[in-house]
XYZ file of C-alpha atoms in Angstrom:
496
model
C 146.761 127.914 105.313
C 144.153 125.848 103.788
C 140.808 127.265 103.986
C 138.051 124.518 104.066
C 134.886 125.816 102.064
C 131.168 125.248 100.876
C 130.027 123.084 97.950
C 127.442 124.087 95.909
C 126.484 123.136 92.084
C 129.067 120.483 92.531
C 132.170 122.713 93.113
C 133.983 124.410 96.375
C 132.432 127.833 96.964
C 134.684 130.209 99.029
C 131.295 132.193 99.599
C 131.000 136.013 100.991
C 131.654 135.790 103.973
C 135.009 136.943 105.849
C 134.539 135.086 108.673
C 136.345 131.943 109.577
C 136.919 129.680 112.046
C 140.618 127.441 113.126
C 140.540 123.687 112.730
C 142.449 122.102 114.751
C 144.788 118.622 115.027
C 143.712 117.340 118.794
C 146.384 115.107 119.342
C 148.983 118.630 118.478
C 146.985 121.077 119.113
C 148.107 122.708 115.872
C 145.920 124.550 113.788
C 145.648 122.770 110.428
C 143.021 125.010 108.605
C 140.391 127.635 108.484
C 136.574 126.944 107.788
C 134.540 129.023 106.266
C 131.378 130.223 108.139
C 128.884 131.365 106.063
C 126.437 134.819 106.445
C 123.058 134.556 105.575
C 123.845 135.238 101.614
C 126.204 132.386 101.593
C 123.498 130.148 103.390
C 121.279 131.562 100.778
C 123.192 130.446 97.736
C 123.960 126.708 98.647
C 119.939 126.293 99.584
C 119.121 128.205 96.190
C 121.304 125.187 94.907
C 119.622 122.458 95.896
C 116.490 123.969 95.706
C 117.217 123.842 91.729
C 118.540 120.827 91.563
C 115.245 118.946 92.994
C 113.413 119.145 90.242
C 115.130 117.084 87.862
C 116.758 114.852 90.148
C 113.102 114.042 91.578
C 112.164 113.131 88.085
C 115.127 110.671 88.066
C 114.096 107.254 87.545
C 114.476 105.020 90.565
C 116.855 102.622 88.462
C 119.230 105.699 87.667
C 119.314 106.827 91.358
C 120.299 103.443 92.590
C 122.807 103.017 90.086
C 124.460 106.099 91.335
C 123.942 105.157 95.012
C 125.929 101.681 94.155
C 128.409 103.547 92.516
C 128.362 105.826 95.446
C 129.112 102.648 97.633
C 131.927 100.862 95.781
C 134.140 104.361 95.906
C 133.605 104.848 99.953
C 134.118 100.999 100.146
C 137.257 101.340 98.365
C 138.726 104.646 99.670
C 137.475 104.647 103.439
C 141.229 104.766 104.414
C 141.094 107.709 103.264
C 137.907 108.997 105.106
C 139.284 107.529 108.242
C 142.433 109.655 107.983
C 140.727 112.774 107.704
C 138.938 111.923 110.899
C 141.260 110.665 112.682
C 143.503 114.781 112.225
C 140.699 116.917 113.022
C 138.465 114.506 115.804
C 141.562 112.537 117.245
C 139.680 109.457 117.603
C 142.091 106.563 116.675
C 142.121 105.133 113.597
C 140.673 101.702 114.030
C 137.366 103.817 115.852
C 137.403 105.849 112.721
C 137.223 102.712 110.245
C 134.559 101.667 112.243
C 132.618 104.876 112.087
C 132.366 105.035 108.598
C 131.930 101.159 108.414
C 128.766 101.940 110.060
C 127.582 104.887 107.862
C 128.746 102.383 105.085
C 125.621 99.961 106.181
C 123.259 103.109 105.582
C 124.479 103.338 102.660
C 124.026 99.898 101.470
C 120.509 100.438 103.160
C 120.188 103.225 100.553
C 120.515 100.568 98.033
C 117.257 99.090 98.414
C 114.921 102.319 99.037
C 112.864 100.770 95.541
C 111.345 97.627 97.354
C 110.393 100.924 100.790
C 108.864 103.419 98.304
C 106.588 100.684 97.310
C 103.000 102.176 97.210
C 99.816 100.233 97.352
C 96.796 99.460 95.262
C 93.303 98.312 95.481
C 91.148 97.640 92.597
C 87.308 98.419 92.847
C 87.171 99.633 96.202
C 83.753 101.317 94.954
C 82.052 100.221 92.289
C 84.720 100.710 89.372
C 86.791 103.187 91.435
C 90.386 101.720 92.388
C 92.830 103.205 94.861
C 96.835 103.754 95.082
C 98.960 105.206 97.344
C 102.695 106.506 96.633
C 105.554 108.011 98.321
C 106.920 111.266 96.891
C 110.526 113.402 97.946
C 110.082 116.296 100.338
C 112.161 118.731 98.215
C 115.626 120.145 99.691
C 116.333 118.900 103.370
C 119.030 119.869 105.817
C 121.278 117.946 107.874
C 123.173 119.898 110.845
C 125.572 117.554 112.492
C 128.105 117.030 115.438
C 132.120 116.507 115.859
C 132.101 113.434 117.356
C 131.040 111.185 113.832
C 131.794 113.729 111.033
C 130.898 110.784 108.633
C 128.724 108.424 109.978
C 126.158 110.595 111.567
C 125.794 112.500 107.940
C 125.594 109.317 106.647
C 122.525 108.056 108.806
C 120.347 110.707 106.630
C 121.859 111.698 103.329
C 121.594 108.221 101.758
C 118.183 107.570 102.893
C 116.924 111.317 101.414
C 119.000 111.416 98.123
C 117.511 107.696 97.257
C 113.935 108.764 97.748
C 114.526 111.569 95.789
C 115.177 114.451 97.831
C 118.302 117.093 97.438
C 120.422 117.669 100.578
C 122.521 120.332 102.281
C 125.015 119.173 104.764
C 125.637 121.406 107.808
C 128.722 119.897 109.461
C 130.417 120.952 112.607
C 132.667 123.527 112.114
C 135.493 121.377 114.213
C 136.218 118.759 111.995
C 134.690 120.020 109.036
C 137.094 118.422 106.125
C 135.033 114.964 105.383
C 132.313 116.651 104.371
C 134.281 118.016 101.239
C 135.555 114.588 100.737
C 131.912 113.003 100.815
C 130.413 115.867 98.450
C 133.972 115.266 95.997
C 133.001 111.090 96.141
C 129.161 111.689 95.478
C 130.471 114.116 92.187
C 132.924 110.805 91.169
C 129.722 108.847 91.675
C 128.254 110.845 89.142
C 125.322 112.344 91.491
C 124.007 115.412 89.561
C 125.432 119.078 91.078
C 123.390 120.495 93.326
C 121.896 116.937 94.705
C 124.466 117.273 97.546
C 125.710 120.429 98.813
C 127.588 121.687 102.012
C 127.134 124.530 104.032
C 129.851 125.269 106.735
C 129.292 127.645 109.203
C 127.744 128.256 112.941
C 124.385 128.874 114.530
C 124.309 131.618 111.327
C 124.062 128.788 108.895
C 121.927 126.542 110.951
C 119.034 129.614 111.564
C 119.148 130.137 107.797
C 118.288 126.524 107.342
C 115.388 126.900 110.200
C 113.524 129.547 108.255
C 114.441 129.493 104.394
C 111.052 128.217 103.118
C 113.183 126.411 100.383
C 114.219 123.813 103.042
C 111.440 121.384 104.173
C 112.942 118.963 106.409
C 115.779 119.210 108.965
C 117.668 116.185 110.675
C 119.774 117.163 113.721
C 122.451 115.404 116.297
C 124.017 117.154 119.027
C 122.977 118.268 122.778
C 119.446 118.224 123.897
C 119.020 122.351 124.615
C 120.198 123.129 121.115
C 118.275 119.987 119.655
C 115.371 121.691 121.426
C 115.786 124.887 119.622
C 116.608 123.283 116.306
C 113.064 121.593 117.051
C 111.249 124.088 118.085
C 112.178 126.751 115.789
C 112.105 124.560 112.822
C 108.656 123.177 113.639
C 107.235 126.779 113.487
C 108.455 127.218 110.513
C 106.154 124.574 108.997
C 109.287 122.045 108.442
C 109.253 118.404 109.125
C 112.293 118.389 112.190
C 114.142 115.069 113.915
C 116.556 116.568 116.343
C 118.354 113.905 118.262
C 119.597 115.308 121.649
C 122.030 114.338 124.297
C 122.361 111.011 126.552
C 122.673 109.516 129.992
C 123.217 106.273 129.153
C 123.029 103.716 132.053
C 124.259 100.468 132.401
C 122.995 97.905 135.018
C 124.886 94.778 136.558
C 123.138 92.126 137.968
C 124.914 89.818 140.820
C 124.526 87.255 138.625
C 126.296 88.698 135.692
C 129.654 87.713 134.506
C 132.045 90.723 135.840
C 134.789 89.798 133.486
C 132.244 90.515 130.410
C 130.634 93.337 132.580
C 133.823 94.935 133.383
C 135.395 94.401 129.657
C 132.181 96.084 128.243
C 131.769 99.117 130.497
C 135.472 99.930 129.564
C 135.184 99.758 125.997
C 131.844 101.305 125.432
C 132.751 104.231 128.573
C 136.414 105.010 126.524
C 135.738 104.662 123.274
C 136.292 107.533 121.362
C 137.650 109.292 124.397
C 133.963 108.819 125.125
C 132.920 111.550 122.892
C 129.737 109.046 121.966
C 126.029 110.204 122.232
C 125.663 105.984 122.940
C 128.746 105.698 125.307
C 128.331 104.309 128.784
C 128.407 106.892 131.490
C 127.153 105.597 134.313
C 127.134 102.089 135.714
C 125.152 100.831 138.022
C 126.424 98.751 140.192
C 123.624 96.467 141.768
C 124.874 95.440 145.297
C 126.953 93.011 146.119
C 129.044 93.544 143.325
C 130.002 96.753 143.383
C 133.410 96.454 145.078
C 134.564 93.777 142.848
C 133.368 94.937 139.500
C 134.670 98.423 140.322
C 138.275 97.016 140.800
C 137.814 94.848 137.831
C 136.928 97.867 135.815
C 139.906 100.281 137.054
C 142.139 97.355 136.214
C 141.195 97.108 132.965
C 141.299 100.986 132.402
C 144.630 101.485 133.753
C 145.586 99.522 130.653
C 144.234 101.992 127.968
C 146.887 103.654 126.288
C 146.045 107.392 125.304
C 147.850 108.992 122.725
C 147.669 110.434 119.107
C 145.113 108.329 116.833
C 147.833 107.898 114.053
C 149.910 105.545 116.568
C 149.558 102.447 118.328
C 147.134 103.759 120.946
C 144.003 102.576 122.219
C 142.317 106.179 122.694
C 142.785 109.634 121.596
C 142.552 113.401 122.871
C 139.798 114.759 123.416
C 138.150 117.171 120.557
C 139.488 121.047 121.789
C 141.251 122.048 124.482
C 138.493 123.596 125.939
C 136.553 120.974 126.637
C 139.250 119.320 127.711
C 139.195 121.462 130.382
C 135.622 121.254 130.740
C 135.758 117.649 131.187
C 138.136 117.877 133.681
C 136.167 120.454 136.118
C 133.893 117.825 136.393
C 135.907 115.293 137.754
C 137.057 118.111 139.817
C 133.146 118.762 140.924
C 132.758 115.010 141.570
C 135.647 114.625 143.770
C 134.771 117.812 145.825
C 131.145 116.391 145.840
C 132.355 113.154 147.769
C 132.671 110.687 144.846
C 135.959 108.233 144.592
C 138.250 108.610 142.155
C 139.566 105.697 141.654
C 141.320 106.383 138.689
C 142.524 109.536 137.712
C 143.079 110.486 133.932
C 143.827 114.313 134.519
C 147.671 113.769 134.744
C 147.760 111.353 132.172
C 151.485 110.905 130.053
C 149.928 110.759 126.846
C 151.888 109.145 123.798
C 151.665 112.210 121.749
C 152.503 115.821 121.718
C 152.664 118.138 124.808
C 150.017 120.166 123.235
C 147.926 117.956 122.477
C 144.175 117.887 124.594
C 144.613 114.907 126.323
C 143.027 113.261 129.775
C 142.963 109.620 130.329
C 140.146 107.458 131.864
C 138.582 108.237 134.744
C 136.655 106.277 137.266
C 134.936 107.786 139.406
C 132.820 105.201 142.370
C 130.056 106.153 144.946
C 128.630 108.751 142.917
C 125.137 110.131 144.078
C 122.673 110.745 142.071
C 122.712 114.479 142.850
C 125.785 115.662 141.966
C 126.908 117.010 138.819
C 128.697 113.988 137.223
C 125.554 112.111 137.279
C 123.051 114.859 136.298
C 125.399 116.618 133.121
C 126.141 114.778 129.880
C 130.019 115.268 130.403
C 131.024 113.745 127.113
C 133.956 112.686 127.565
C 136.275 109.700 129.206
C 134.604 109.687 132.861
C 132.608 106.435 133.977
C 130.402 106.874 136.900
C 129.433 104.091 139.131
C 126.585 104.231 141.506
C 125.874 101.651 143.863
C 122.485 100.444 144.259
C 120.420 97.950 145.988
C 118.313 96.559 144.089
C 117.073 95.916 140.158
C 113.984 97.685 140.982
C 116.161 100.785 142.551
C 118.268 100.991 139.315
C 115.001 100.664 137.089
C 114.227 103.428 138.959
C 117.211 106.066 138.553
C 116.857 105.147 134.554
C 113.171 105.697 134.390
C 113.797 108.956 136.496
C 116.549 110.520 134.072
C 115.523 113.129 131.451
C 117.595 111.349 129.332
C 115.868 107.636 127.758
C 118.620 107.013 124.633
C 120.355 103.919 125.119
C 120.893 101.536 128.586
C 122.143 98.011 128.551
C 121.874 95.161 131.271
C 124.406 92.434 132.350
C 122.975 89.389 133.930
C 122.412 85.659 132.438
C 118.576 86.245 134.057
C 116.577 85.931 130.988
C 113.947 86.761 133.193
C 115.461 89.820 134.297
C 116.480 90.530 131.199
C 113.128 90.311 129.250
C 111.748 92.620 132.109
C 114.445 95.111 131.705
C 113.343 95.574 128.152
C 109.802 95.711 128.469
C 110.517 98.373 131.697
C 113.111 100.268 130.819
C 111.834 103.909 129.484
C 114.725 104.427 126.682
C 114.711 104.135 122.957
C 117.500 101.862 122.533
C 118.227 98.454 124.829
C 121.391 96.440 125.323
C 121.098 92.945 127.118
C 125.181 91.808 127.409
C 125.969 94.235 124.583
C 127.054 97.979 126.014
C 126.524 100.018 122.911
C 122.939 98.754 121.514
C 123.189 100.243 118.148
C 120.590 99.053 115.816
C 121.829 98.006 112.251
C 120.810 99.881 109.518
C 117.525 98.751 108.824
C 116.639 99.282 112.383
C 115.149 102.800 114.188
C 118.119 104.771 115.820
C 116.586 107.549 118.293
C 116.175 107.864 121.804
C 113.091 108.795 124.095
C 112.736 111.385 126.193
C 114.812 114.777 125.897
C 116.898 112.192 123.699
C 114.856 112.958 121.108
C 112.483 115.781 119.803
C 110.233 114.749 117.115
C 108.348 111.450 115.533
C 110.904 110.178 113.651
C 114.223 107.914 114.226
C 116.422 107.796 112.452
C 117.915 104.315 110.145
C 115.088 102.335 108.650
C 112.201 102.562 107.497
C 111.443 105.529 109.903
C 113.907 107.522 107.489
C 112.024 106.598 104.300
C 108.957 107.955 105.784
C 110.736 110.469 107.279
C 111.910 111.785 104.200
C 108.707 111.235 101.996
C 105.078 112.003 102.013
C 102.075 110.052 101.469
C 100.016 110.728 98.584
C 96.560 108.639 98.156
C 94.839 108.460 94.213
C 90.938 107.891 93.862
C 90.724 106.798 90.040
C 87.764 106.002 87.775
C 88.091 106.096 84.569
C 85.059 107.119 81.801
C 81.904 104.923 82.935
C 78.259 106.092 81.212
C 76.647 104.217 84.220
C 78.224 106.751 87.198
C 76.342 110.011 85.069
C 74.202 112.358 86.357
C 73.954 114.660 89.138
C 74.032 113.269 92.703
C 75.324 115.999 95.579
C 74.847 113.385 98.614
C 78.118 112.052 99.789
C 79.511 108.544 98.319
C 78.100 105.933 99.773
C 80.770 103.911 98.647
C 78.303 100.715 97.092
């Protein structure tokens, strides 16, 4: 069985370590392969290798490092087929969702491209007499990036681009569940001609990711997954004297106005609650349902949703399994806890004929109306295909439950209020804003990050938060030999 290892010094390394973990096809449930995790020598090794490689690759010219990030671009452009396949047996996620994910860690890329024009310093002549000042923007050293299952490319791809352009060498932690594109990225960058050791990968579990908290080697670490381990990755990494943007989990509301169109309101909280079997850190979760509409958008939404076809990602489905059987399961005890709580189910996706393999981890969409506020399905990130619709009142008592929730990463509003709308996103206590659009993710060369337990840290991610994010400031006081500034003077500059 294949056995999916770490790259270091621009290779495969099998590492030390005996342990391994199965990999898994969701829409089979067959196992397909065994990862590697790594012990705390095999962590060692791949940080040891990027740790040498930083050096030279910081003293690589800006031209050079662009020409290899172009290069970098034309190969994924051309082969992201290929990427897309390999997501699409170890996440499940259909295909066309997978050609969008790395479409969108594509834009990053091309981001990338331009980091010359962001690590623009400044300069100002004669700020004293004769004394001129410049400021620059110099690489970290070796950073870390530890990321989730449910965008094995694209979330990689928010961070690597950004900190191998401005210099920096990276090791890439992926999830041990779907751990194969991260060979095929580290294999692309080698085509690309990116020096060994630049880009590395470290599979393994909480093992790996503690190594990469305290080696002193590693000086920034970039995180997605739930908020309580995104609060230890924070915390733990912060003591430890590293820079640390942990990106935690989501609640994400959406609000309908009565005046919205239900048609476009119903279309979008299907597509952005299903997507991806709802495995998204941005999906939709909850809707809220501002009265009088509630009855009528909830039917329009459970007719839609009937529609979906689930079924393996390979065929002509609209959505896949879900990521392991387990929390398969655990998906489902929630709908199990919000029907026993008193909630409506008014669609049911637990006995769902899938078109795929008995064994594969399916459960359709779920709808589940008159959910309180209380019970577990609107408290828990379930992460997975169940939409939750709460009826309320008014705009003001929605504003409410969103400003209320822990959780302040992405909400969206339906209404043709501008108003309304302009209010909403002035209000609204959560990093990232939709108005008519259900998934508000910023392009590229916008800030991705949430507020709240959302987020732990300064820094979003995308943009020009990354550059600075992944560089320090450095400020130069220069004057150069001047007779007329001799002599001995201990008061401080007076600056004249």
């Amino acid at each position: 069985m294949q056995t999916i290892a770490h790259w270091l010094d621009g290779k495969a390394f099998g590492g030390t370590s005996a342990r391994t973990a199965p990999v898994t096809n969701p829409a089979t449930g067959a196992v397909t392969g065994q990862v590697a995790l790594a012990n705390q020598a095999d962590a060692q090794a791949v940080i040891a290798s990027a740790a040498a490689a930083f050096a030279e690759w910081r003293d690589t010219s800006l031209a050079h490092r662009t020409q290899i990030m172009f290069r970098f671009r034309e190969l994924l452009n051309d082969r992201k087929e290929e990427l897309a396949a390999l997501i699409t047996a170890e996440h499940g996620k259909v295909h066309a969702d997978a050609m969008g994910e790395v479409s969108r860690g594509l834009e990053v890329v091309e981001f990338a491209c331009g980091v010359p024009h962001l690590l623009k310093g400044g300069y100002t002549e004669n700020a004293s007499t004769k004394v001129d000042i410049f400021s620059v923007r110099q690489p970290l050293g070796p950073v870390a990036v530890i990321s989730p299952f449910n965008f094995p490319a694209m979330v990689p791809m928010w961070f690597f681009p950004v900190a191998i352009a401005a210099g920096n060498t990276v090791v890439l932690k992926p999830s041990e569940k779907d751990p194969s594109s991260s060979l095929w990225l580290a294999e692309l960058w080698a085509e690309a001609g990116l020096p060994a050791g630049v880009f590395n990968v470290l599979q393994g579990d909480k093992d790996a990711v503690d190594e990469l908290l305290d080696n002193p080697a590693i000086k920034a670490v970039s995180f997605v997954g739930s908020t309580p381990i995104a609060r230890y990755v924070y915390q733990r990494g912060t003591s430890n004297g590293k820079r640390v943007q942990a990106l935690g989990g989501a609640k994400n509301h959406m609000v309908v106005l009565p005046d919205a169109d239900l048609d476009l309101a119903a279309d979008a909280a299907v597509n952005a609650g299903f997507g991806s079997a709802g495995e998204r850190c941005m999906a939709i979760s909850v809707v809220l349902a501002v009265d009088p509409v509630g009855d009528e958008l909830v039917g329009k939404i459970t007719q839609r949703a009937a529609t979906i076809k689930t079924g393996d990602g390979t065929r002509s489905v609209d959505m896949g399994p879900l990521v392991t059987r387990e929390h398969r399961d655990r998906v489902a005890r929630y709908i199990e806890a919000g029907e026993t709580a008193g909630a409506t189910v008014a669609l049911d996706g637990r006995s769902i004929e899938a078109d795929g393999a008995a064994a594969g981890f399916w459960l359709g969409p779920t709808i589940l109306d008159h959910v309180e506020p209380e019970m577990s399905v609107y408290t828990d990130e379930i992460f997975g295909p169940v939409l939750s619709v709460v009826r309320v009142g008014t705009y003001d008592d929605a504003l409410a439950l969103i400003n209320a929730n822990p959780y302040g990463n992405g909400t969206a509003i339906f209404t043709n209020d501008g108003g309304a709308a302009r209010r909403f996103h002035y209000e609204v206590e959560v990093g990232m804003v939709g108005i008519n659009v259900p998934i508000p993710v910023p392009m590229a060369y916008y800030s991705f990050g949430g507020w709240k337990n959302s987020l732990f840290g300064d820094s979003h991610a995308h943009g020009t938060d990354a550059v600075h994010f992944f560089t320090r400031g450095k400020a130069v006081t220069t004057r150069w030999l001047d007779p007329s500034h001799g002599g001995l003077e201990l008061g401080f500059p007076q600056n004249k």
